[in-house]
Amino acid sequence: MIDPAVDPAVDRFVVVPAAYVFLLRDGVGGPEVLLQLRTNTGYMDDHWAAAAAGHVEKGETAYDAARREALEEIGVTDLDLTFVTAMQRTRGGEPIDERIDFFFTARSWVGEPRILETAKAAELRWYPLDALPDPVVPHELAVLEGVRTGTSTAYSTFGF
C-alpha cells in the first residue's frame, strides 16, 4: 500500500463525469418532460430516466456530450441547452461510485425524439413534471423536482 504522506495522489477524489438532457415541452396541464424506461443496462433497469444521458468522453465538454448523447440515443439535434445543475454524488466511496453529473434542459430541438438504442430503452414517454412515473432514478428525480419547483441551484449533491 502506498503511504499518502509519500504520495498525496492516493486520497484524491476521482470522478466519472456524465451529461443528462431533459427535453421539456408545454403540455395541457403544464410542463412535461420526456423520459425513457431503462432496460438491460445493469444500472437502474426498470426505472424512468432522462431521455438522453451518458458519460462525458475525453476531450469533450459536458455540453458536447449532452448534444452527442441526444443524437445517439433519441435522434435529435440542434438542442437549445439550458444548464440546470452540476451534481456531485456518491454511492459508497469506490471510484466508480464517485460522480459529477451535468444536467441540462432543452425546450427546442430538431427531429422527432425516438428510441435509437432499443436494447437499452424499453419506452419513451412524455410525463407532466408534477405527475412523474414511479420509479424515477433517484438522483434524476431530485433534479426534476428542482426544475419543477424552480429551486435548482448551480451546484448540488446527492448521496452524501
PDB file of N, CA and C in Angstrom, residues 73-136:
ATOM      1  N   GLU A  73     -28.952   8.682 -28.783  1.00  0.00           N
ATOM      2  CA  GLU A  73     -30.000   7.939 -28.076  1.00  0.00           C
ATOM      3  C   GLU A  73     -31.414   8.222 -28.550  1.00  0.00           C
ATOM      4  N   ILE A  74     -31.683   9.486 -28.954  1.00  0.00           N
ATOM      5  CA  ILE A  74     -33.062   9.809 -29.338  1.00  0.00           C
ATOM      6  C   ILE A  74     -33.170  10.537 -30.683  1.00  0.00           C
ATOM      7  N   GLY A  75     -32.048  10.697 -31.383  1.00  0.00           N
ATOM      8  CA  GLY A  75     -32.082  11.204 -32.748  1.00  0.00           C
ATOM      9  C   GLY A  75     -32.440  12.660 -32.926  1.00  0.00           C
ATOM     10  N   VAL A  76     -32.162  13.508 -31.936  1.00  0.00           N
ATOM     11  CA  VAL A  76     -32.446  14.938 -32.084  1.00  0.00           C
ATOM     12  C   VAL A  76     -31.146  15.734 -32.130  1.00  0.00           C
ATOM     13  N   THR A  77     -31.192  16.863 -32.825  1.00  0.00           N
ATOM     14  CA  THR A  77     -30.030  17.734 -32.982  1.00  0.00           C
ATOM     15  C   THR A  77     -30.423  19.168 -32.649  1.00  0.00           C
ATOM     16  N   ASP A  78     -29.442  20.039 -32.730  1.00  0.00           N
ATOM     17  CA  ASP A  78     -29.660  21.486 -32.562  1.00  0.00           C
ATOM     18  C   ASP A  78     -30.424  21.824 -31.287  1.00  0.00           C
ATOM     19  N   LEU A  79     -30.074  21.156 -30.206  1.00  0.00           N
ATOM     20  CA  LEU A  79     -30.722  21.418 -28.923  1.00  0.00           C
ATOM     21  C   LEU A  79     -30.335  22.794 -28.407  1.00  0.00           C
ATOM     22  N   ASP A  80     -31.303  23.509 -27.900  1.00  0.00           N
ATOM     23  CA  ASP A  80     -31.045  24.772 -27.216  1.00  0.00           C
ATOM     24  C   ASP A  80     -30.928  24.435 -25.728  1.00  0.00           C
ATOM     25  N   LEU A  81     -29.707  24.096 -25.307  1.00  0.00           N
ATOM     26  CA  LEU A  81     -29.480  23.601 -23.948  1.00  0.00           C
ATOM     27  C   LEU A  81     -29.448  24.720 -22.917  1.00  0.00           C
ATOM     28  N   THR A  82     -30.076  24.472 -21.795  1.00  0.00           N
ATOM     29  CA  THR A  82     -30.007  25.348 -20.635  1.00  0.00           C
ATOM     30  C   THR A  82     -29.402  24.547 -19.493  1.00  0.00           C
ATOM     31  N   PHE A  83     -28.319  25.051 -18.914  1.00  0.00           N
ATOM     32  CA  PHE A  83     -27.672  24.375 -17.796  1.00  0.00           C
ATOM     33  C   PHE A  83     -28.570  24.459 -16.569  1.00  0.00           C
ATOM     34  N   VAL A  84     -28.715  23.330 -15.861  1.00  0.00           N
ATOM     35  CA  VAL A  84     -29.536  23.277 -14.655  1.00  0.00           C
ATOM     36  C   VAL A  84     -28.671  23.185 -13.408  1.00  0.00           C
ATOM     37  N   THR A  85     -27.843  22.141 -13.317  1.00  0.00           N
ATOM     38  CA  THR A  85     -27.015  21.944 -12.131  1.00  0.00           C
ATOM     39  C   THR A  85     -25.860  21.001 -12.445  1.00  0.00           C
ATOM     40  N   ALA A  86     -24.805  21.134 -11.668  1.00  0.00           N
ATOM     41  CA  ALA A  86     -23.730  20.147 -11.620  1.00  0.00           C
ATOM     42  C   ALA A  86     -23.903  19.439 -10.292  1.00  0.00           C
ATOM     43  N   MET A  87     -24.121  18.131 -10.353  1.00  0.00           N
ATOM     44  CA  MET A  87     -24.391  17.358  -9.142  1.00  0.00           C
ATOM     45  C   MET A  87     -23.198  16.456  -8.824  1.00  0.00           C
ATOM     46  N   GLN A  88     -22.665  16.623  -7.632  1.00  0.00           N
ATOM     47  CA  GLN A  88     -21.635  15.725  -7.129  1.00  0.00           C
ATOM     48  C   GLN A  88     -22.359  14.656  -6.331  1.00  0.00           C
ATOM     49  N   ARG A  89     -22.123  13.378  -6.688  1.00  0.00           N
ATOM     50  CA  ARG A  89     -22.844  12.324  -5.962  1.00  0.00           C
ATOM     51  C   ARG A  89     -21.939  11.135  -5.686  1.00  0.00           C
ATOM     52  N   THR A  90     -22.379  10.346  -4.730  1.00  0.00           N
ATOM     53  CA  THR A  90     -21.635   9.165  -4.306  1.00  0.00           C
ATOM     54  C   THR A  90     -22.605   8.055  -3.946  1.00  0.00           C
ATOM     55  N   ARG A  91     -22.091   6.825  -3.984  1.00  0.00           N
ATOM     56  CA  ARG A  91     -22.868   5.673  -3.532  1.00  0.00           C
ATOM     57  C   ARG A  91     -22.042   4.805  -2.603  1.00  0.00           C
ATOM     58  N   GLY A  92     -20.943   5.302  -2.098  1.00  0.00           N
ATOM     59  CA  GLY A  92     -20.203   4.475  -1.171  1.00  0.00           C
ATOM     60  C   GLY A  92     -18.707   4.666  -1.159  1.00  0.00           C
ATOM     61  N   GLY A  93     -18.184   5.519  -1.989  1.00  0.00           N
ATOM     62  CA  GLY A  93     -16.777   5.848  -1.902  1.00  0.00           C
ATOM     63  C   GLY A  93     -15.850   5.139  -2.864  1.00  0.00           C
ATOM     64  N   GLU A  94     -16.320   4.084  -3.547  1.00  0.00           N
ATOM     65  CA  GLU A  94     -15.476   3.449  -4.553  1.00  0.00           C
ATOM     66  C   GLU A  94     -15.357   4.386  -5.747  1.00  0.00           C
ATOM     67  N   PRO A  95     -14.219   4.390  -6.439  1.00  0.00           N
ATOM     68  CA  PRO A  95     -14.045   5.309  -7.567  1.00  0.00           C
ATOM     69  C   PRO A  95     -15.181   5.275  -8.592  1.00  0.00           C
ATOM     70  N   ILE A  96     -15.726   4.108  -8.902  1.00  0.00           N
ATOM     71  CA  ILE A  96     -16.802   4.027  -9.882  1.00  0.00           C
ATOM     72  C   ILE A  96     -18.077   4.703  -9.378  1.00  0.00           C
ATOM     73  N   ASP A  97     -18.191   4.875  -8.066  1.00  0.00           N
ATOM     74  CA  ASP A  97     -19.377   5.486  -7.476  1.00  0.00           C
ATOM     75  C   ASP A  97     -19.240   6.987  -7.236  1.00  0.00           C
ATOM     76  N   GLU A  98     -18.098   7.553  -7.546  1.00  0.00           N
ATOM     77  CA  GLU A  98     -17.891   8.993  -7.367  1.00  0.00           C
ATOM     78  C   GLU A  98     -18.189   9.678  -8.699  1.00  0.00           C
ATOM     79  N   ARG A  99     -19.233  10.491  -8.721  1.00  0.00           N
ATOM     80  CA  ARG A  99     -19.738  11.051  -9.976  1.00  0.00           C
ATOM     81  C   ARG A  99     -19.865  12.567  -9.922  1.00  0.00           C
ATOM     82  N   ILE A 100     -19.743  13.163 -11.096  1.00  0.00           N
ATOM     83  CA  ILE A 100     -20.141  14.558 -11.284  1.00  0.00           C
ATOM     84  C   ILE A 100     -21.048  14.550 -12.510  1.00  0.00           C
ATOM     85  N   ASP A 101     -22.283  14.956 -12.322  1.00  0.00           N
ATOM     86  CA  ASP A 101     -23.290  14.916 -13.372  1.00  0.00           C
ATOM     87  C   ASP A 101     -23.678  16.339 -13.760  1.00  0.00           C
ATOM     88  N   PHE A 102     -23.725  16.581 -15.054  1.00  0.00           N
ATOM     89  CA  PHE A 102     -24.111  17.879 -15.591  1.00  0.00           C
ATOM     90  C   PHE A 102     -25.506  17.736 -16.203  1.00  0.00           C
ATOM     91  N   PHE A 103     -26.469  18.461 -15.650  1.00  0.00           N
ATOM     92  CA  PHE A 103     -27.854  18.357 -16.094  1.00  0.00           C
ATOM     93  C   PHE A 103     -28.242  19.577 -16.921  1.00  0.00           C
ATOM     94  N   PHE A 104     -28.926  19.294 -18.030  1.00  0.00           N
ATOM     95  CA  PHE A 104     -29.406  20.328 -18.941  1.00  0.00           C
ATOM     96  C   PHE A 104     -30.876  20.080 -19.254  1.00  0.00           C
ATOM     97  N   THR A 105     -31.572  21.154 -19.592  1.00  0.00           N
ATOM     98  CA  THR A 105     -32.895  21.030 -20.186  1.00  0.00           C
ATOM     99  C   THR A 105     -32.807  21.605 -21.594  1.00  0.00           C
ATOM    100  N   ALA A 106     -33.773  21.223 -22.423  1.00  0.00           N
ATOM    101  CA  ALA A 106     -33.897  21.792 -23.768  1.00  0.00           C
ATOM    102  C   ALA A 106     -35.375  21.907 -24.083  1.00  0.00           C
ATOM    103  N   ARG A 107     -35.769  23.073 -24.561  1.00  0.00           N
ATOM    104  CA  ARG A 107     -37.160  23.295 -24.954  1.00  0.00           C
ATOM    105  C   ARG A 107     -37.311  23.363 -26.464  1.00  0.00           C
ATOM    106  N   SER A 108     -36.172  23.375 -27.173  1.00  0.00           N
ATOM    107  CA  SER A 108     -36.255  23.322 -28.636  1.00  0.00           C
ATOM    108  C   SER A 108     -35.136  22.440 -29.172  1.00  0.00           C
ATOM    109  N   TRP A 109     -35.422  21.752 -30.264  1.00  0.00           N
ATOM    110  CA  TRP A 109     -34.506  20.823 -30.912  1.00  0.00           C
ATOM    111  C   TRP A 109     -35.046  20.539 -32.300  1.00  0.00           C
ATOM    112  N   VAL A 110     -34.250  19.852 -33.084  1.00  0.00           N
ATOM    113  CA  VAL A 110     -34.664  19.444 -34.426  1.00  0.00           C
ATOM    114  C   VAL A 110     -34.769  17.922 -34.440  1.00  0.00           C
ATOM    115  N   GLY A 111     -35.878  17.429 -34.971  1.00  0.00           N
ATOM    116  CA  GLY A 111     -36.105  15.994 -35.071  1.00  0.00           C
ATOM    117  C   GLY A 111     -37.161  15.533 -34.092  1.00  0.00           C
ATOM    118  N   GLU A 112     -37.726  14.382 -34.384  1.00  0.00           N
ATOM    119  CA  GLU A 112     -38.735  13.773 -33.511  1.00  0.00           C
ATOM    120  C   GLU A 112     -38.047  12.759 -32.616  1.00  0.00           C
ATOM    121  N   PRO A 113     -38.067  12.975 -31.294  1.00  0.00           N
ATOM    122  CA  PRO A 113     -37.394  12.031 -30.395  1.00  0.00           C
ATOM    123  C   PRO A 113     -37.936  10.607 -30.572  1.00  0.00           C
ATOM    124  N   ARG A 114     -37.011   9.667 -30.659  1.00  0.00           N
ATOM    125  CA  ARG A 114     -37.364   8.257 -30.795  1.00  0.00           C
ATOM    126  C   ARG A 114     -36.253   7.421 -30.185  1.00  0.00           C
ATOM    127  N   ILE A 115     -36.559   6.215 -29.785  1.00  0.00           N
ATOM    128  CA  ILE A 115     -35.561   5.328 -29.198  1.00  0.00           C
ATOM    129  C   ILE A 115     -34.660   4.792 -30.305  1.00  0.00           C
ATOM    130  N   LEU A 116     -33.365   5.072 -30.191  1.00  0.00           N
ATOM    131  CA  LEU A 116     -32.395   4.544 -31.144  1.00  0.00           C
ATOM    132  C   LEU A 116     -31.602   3.385 -30.555  1.00  0.00           C
ATOM    133  N   GLU A 117     -31.438   3.372 -29.239  1.00  0.00           N
ATOM    134  CA  GLU A 117     -30.742   2.274 -28.570  1.00  0.00           C
ATOM    135  C   GLU A 117     -31.796   1.337 -27.982  1.00  0.00           C
ATOM    136  N   THR A 118     -32.407   0.554 -28.860  1.00  0.00           N
ATOM    137  CA  THR A 118     -33.553  -0.263 -28.476  1.00  0.00           C
ATOM    138  C   THR A 118     -33.217  -1.345 -27.447  1.00  0.00           C
ATOM    139  N   ALA A 119     -31.959  -1.711 -27.328  1.00  0.00           N
ATOM    140  CA  ALA A 119     -31.570  -2.719 -26.336  1.00  0.00           C
ATOM    141  C   ALA A 119     -31.457  -2.128 -24.930  1.00  0.00           C
ATOM    142  N   LYS A 120     -31.432  -0.778 -24.823  1.00  0.00           N
ATOM    143  CA  LYS A 120     -31.233  -0.128 -23.526  1.00  0.00           C
ATOM    144  C   LYS A 120     -32.448   0.648 -23.029  1.00  0.00           C
ATOM    145  N   ALA A 121     -33.409   0.878 -23.889  1.00  0.00           N
ATOM    146  CA  ALA A 121     -34.594   1.648 -23.506  1.00  0.00           C
ATOM    147  C   ALA A 121     -35.840   0.923 -23.992  1.00  0.00           C
ATOM    148  N   ALA A 122     -36.761   0.637 -23.080  1.00  0.00           N
ATOM    149  CA  ALA A 122     -37.978  -0.096 -23.424  1.00  0.00           C
ATOM    150  C   ALA A 122     -39.091   0.825 -23.898  1.00  0.00           C
ATOM    151  N   GLU A 123     -39.025   2.095 -23.477  1.00  0.00           N
ATOM    152  CA  GLU A 123     -40.120   3.012 -23.788  1.00  0.00           C
ATOM    153  C   GLU A 123     -39.630   4.445 -23.671  1.00  0.00           C
ATOM    154  N   LEU A 124     -40.285   5.334 -24.389  1.00  0.00           N
ATOM    155  CA  LEU A 124     -40.007   6.768 -24.350  1.00  0.00           C
ATOM    156  C   LEU A 124     -41.364   7.446 -24.250  1.00  0.00           C
ATOM    157  N   ARG A 125     -41.543   8.285 -23.191  1.00  0.00           N
ATOM    158  CA  ARG A 125     -42.872   8.850 -22.971  1.00  0.00           C
ATOM    159  C   ARG A 125     -42.778  10.225 -22.299  1.00  0.00           C
ATOM    160  N   TRP A 126     -43.722  11.108 -22.651  1.00  0.00           N
ATOM    161  CA  TRP A 126     -43.842  12.420 -22.023  1.00  0.00           C
ATOM    162  C   TRP A 126     -44.652  12.294 -20.737  1.00  0.00           C
ATOM    163  N   TYR A 127     -44.175  12.967 -19.683  1.00  0.00           N
ATOM    164  CA  TYR A 127     -44.884  12.992 -18.399  1.00  0.00           C
ATOM    165  C   TYR A 127     -44.968  14.429 -17.890  1.00  0.00           C
ATOM    166  N   PRO A 128     -46.107  14.785 -17.272  1.00  0.00           N
ATOM    167  CA  PRO A 128     -46.168  16.096 -16.611  1.00  0.00           C
ATOM    168  C   PRO A 128     -45.122  16.137 -15.491  1.00  0.00           C
ATOM    169  N   LEU A 129     -44.460  17.270 -15.329  1.00  0.00           N
ATOM    170  CA  LEU A 129     -43.467  17.398 -14.261  1.00  0.00           C
ATOM    171  C   LEU A 129     -44.073  17.192 -12.880  1.00  0.00           C
ATOM    172  N   ASP A 130     -45.360  17.460 -12.751  1.00  0.00           N
ATOM    173  CA  ASP A 130     -45.989  17.276 -11.438  1.00  0.00           C
ATOM    174  C   ASP A 130     -46.698  15.922 -11.308  1.00  0.00           C
ATOM    175  N   ALA A 131     -46.459  15.003 -12.254  1.00  0.00           N
ATOM    176  CA  ALA A 131     -47.044  13.655 -12.176  1.00  0.00           C
ATOM    177  C   ALA A 131     -46.082  12.652 -12.827  1.00  0.00           C
ATOM    178  N   LEU A 132     -44.894  12.562 -12.263  1.00  0.00           N
ATOM    179  CA  LEU A 132     -43.865  11.680 -12.816  1.00  0.00           C
ATOM    180  C   LEU A 132     -44.189  10.216 -12.510  1.00  0.00           C
ATOM    181  N   PRO A 133     -43.694   9.312 -13.351  1.00  0.00           N
ATOM    182  CA  PRO A 133     -43.932   7.884 -13.095  1.00  0.00           C
ATOM    183  C   PRO A 133     -43.106   7.406 -11.911  1.00  0.00           C
ATOM    184  N   ASP A 134     -43.358   6.184 -11.495  1.00  0.00           N
ATOM    185  CA  ASP A 134     -42.619   5.591 -10.391  1.00  0.00           C
ATOM    186  C   ASP A 134     -42.137   4.217 -10.830  1.00  0.00           C
ATOM    187  N   PRO A 135     -40.861   3.942 -10.676  1.00  0.00           N
ATOM    188  CA  PRO A 135     -39.826   4.787 -10.072  1.00  0.00           C
ATOM    189  C   PRO A 135     -39.036   5.587 -11.126  1.00  0.00           C
ATOM    190  N   VAL A 136     -38.489   6.707 -10.688  1.00  0.00           N
ATOM    191  CA  VAL A 136     -37.529   7.503 -11.462  1.00  0.00           C
ATOM    192  C   VAL A 136     -36.175   7.320 -10.788  1.00  0.00           C
TER     193      VAL A 136
END
